[in-house]
Amino acid sequence: MTARNPHSGRVRPSGSGWELAIWYLMRLTAVGLFVTALAHYIIVHFLYDPKDQTAQWILDERWGSVAWRTADWLMLAFVVFHAFMGMRTVIGDYTKGGVRTVLTMALYIGAIVLFAMGTIAVMTLQFPVQP
Amino acid sequence: MLLRYRGSEGMLAWAFHRLSGIAIWAFILLHVLDIWLASVNPALYDEVLQIYASPFGRVVESLLGAALLYHALNGLRIIVMDFWPSMTRYHKQMWYANWVLFALIGLPILIQIMAPAFGAEPPFRFG
């Protein structure tokens, strides 16, 4: 029996296996995003101004090195998992039966498409990087 | 649900976490699409960028930042309680501490983002 705590997280699934792995991965990606997503927001909105960040600027500065592209791709992997698995919990809370299955499958397909699009963008924006 | 249960910090923390999470998920869809646009149609991307840089865009970005910062801070609070259950006793104090951090971190960022919308230079300059 899981203790009922007055907190806002999903209660840790009992036993082992798939659900428990997702529960741990949600927390792992959360810590990853705490660093990468907050740093990303600070860079894009505090250190620089959106009006200066043209496609050319992204090519020259933001993605001017393989290291930044790798870091941003890692953030993409974290956020696609965390956001879509979070939505899976939301769908699970408010739907059931066939509707839940259809929505969850649509969610997974959306996650795969979005991950592919983000990966293509970060990898191919005039790659290889100009010296 | 927010109105039906006039309530405790734990419940509000949960509701805000869920609302901010859904909002951030929706923005991620838009954000990956727009950065994908940078690689397939840079000229169109630069036009979309002007929306982000407009006063309206800056308000939306500030709201996004607020959702992100709340979700990040409350997420840490959840992790603390998940892995150190005895800390659950202080869940209210941690929630109030989150709001203090939220204001301290959020206010300078809000001023920096909104300044150009009022014709002012962003107050914090780098490089």
Coordinates of C-alpha atoms in Angstrom, one line a residue, chain B residues 30-101:
Chain B
L30 CA 5.3 25.1 -31.5
H31 CA 9.0 25.5 -30.6
V32 CA 10.3 22.4 -32.4
L33 CA 8.2 23.3 -35.4
D34 CA 9.7 26.8 -35.5
I35 CA 13.3 25.7 -35.2
W36 CA 12.6 23.1 -37.8
L37 CA 11.5 26.0 -40.0
A38 CA 15.0 27.6 -39.5
S39 CA 16.5 24.6 -41.4
V40 CA 13.9 24.3 -44.2
N41 CA 12.9 27.9 -44.8
P42 CA 15.2 30.5 -43.0
A43 CA 13.5 33.5 -44.5
L44 CA 10.1 32.4 -43.1
Y45 CA 11.7 31.6 -39.8
D46 CA 13.1 35.1 -39.6
E47 CA 9.5 36.4 -40.1
V48 CA 8.2 34.2 -37.3
L49 CA 11.0 35.6 -35.1
Q50 CA 9.5 39.1 -35.5
I51 CA 6.3 37.7 -33.7
Y52 CA 8.5 36.4 -30.9
A53 CA 10.2 39.8 -30.7
S54 CA 6.9 41.8 -30.7
P55 CA 5.3 43.2 -27.5
F56 CA 2.7 40.5 -27.7
G57 CA 5.4 37.8 -28.2
R58 CA 7.2 39.1 -25.1
V59 CA 4.1 38.8 -22.9
V60 CA 3.6 35.2 -24.1
E61 CA 7.3 34.5 -23.5
S62 CA 7.1 35.9 -20.0
L63 CA 4.1 33.7 -19.3
L64 CA 6.0 30.7 -20.7
G65 CA 9.0 31.6 -18.5
A66 CA 6.7 31.8 -15.4
A67 CA 5.2 28.3 -16.2
L68 CA 8.7 26.9 -16.8
L69 CA 10.1 28.4 -13.6
Y70 CA 7.2 27.2 -11.4
H71 CA 7.3 23.8 -13.0
A72 CA 11.0 23.5 -12.5
L73 CA 11.0 24.6 -8.8
N74 CA 7.9 22.6 -7.9
G75 CA 9.4 19.6 -9.7
L76 CA 12.5 19.8 -7.5
R77 CA 10.1 19.9 -4.5
I78 CA 8.4 16.7 -5.7
I79 CA 11.7 15.0 -6.2
V80 CA 12.9 15.9 -2.7
M81 CA 9.7 14.4 -1.2
D82 CA 9.9 11.3 -3.5
F83 CA 13.5 10.4 -2.4
W84 CA 13.4 11.8 1.1
P85 CA 9.9 11.1 2.3
S86 CA 10.5 12.7 5.7
M87 CA 10.7 16.0 3.9
T88 CA 7.0 15.7 3.1
R89 CA 6.3 17.2 6.6
Y90 CA 7.7 20.5 5.2
H91 CA 5.8 20.4 1.8
K92 CA 4.0 23.7 2.6
Q93 CA 7.2 25.5 3.6
M94 CA 8.9 24.2 0.5
W95 CA 6.1 25.5 -1.6
Y96 CA 6.3 29.0 -0.1
A97 CA 10.1 28.9 -0.5
N98 CA 9.5 28.1 -4.2
W99 CA 7.4 31.3 -4.5
V100 CA 10.1 33.4 -2.9
L101 CA 12.7 31.9 -5.4

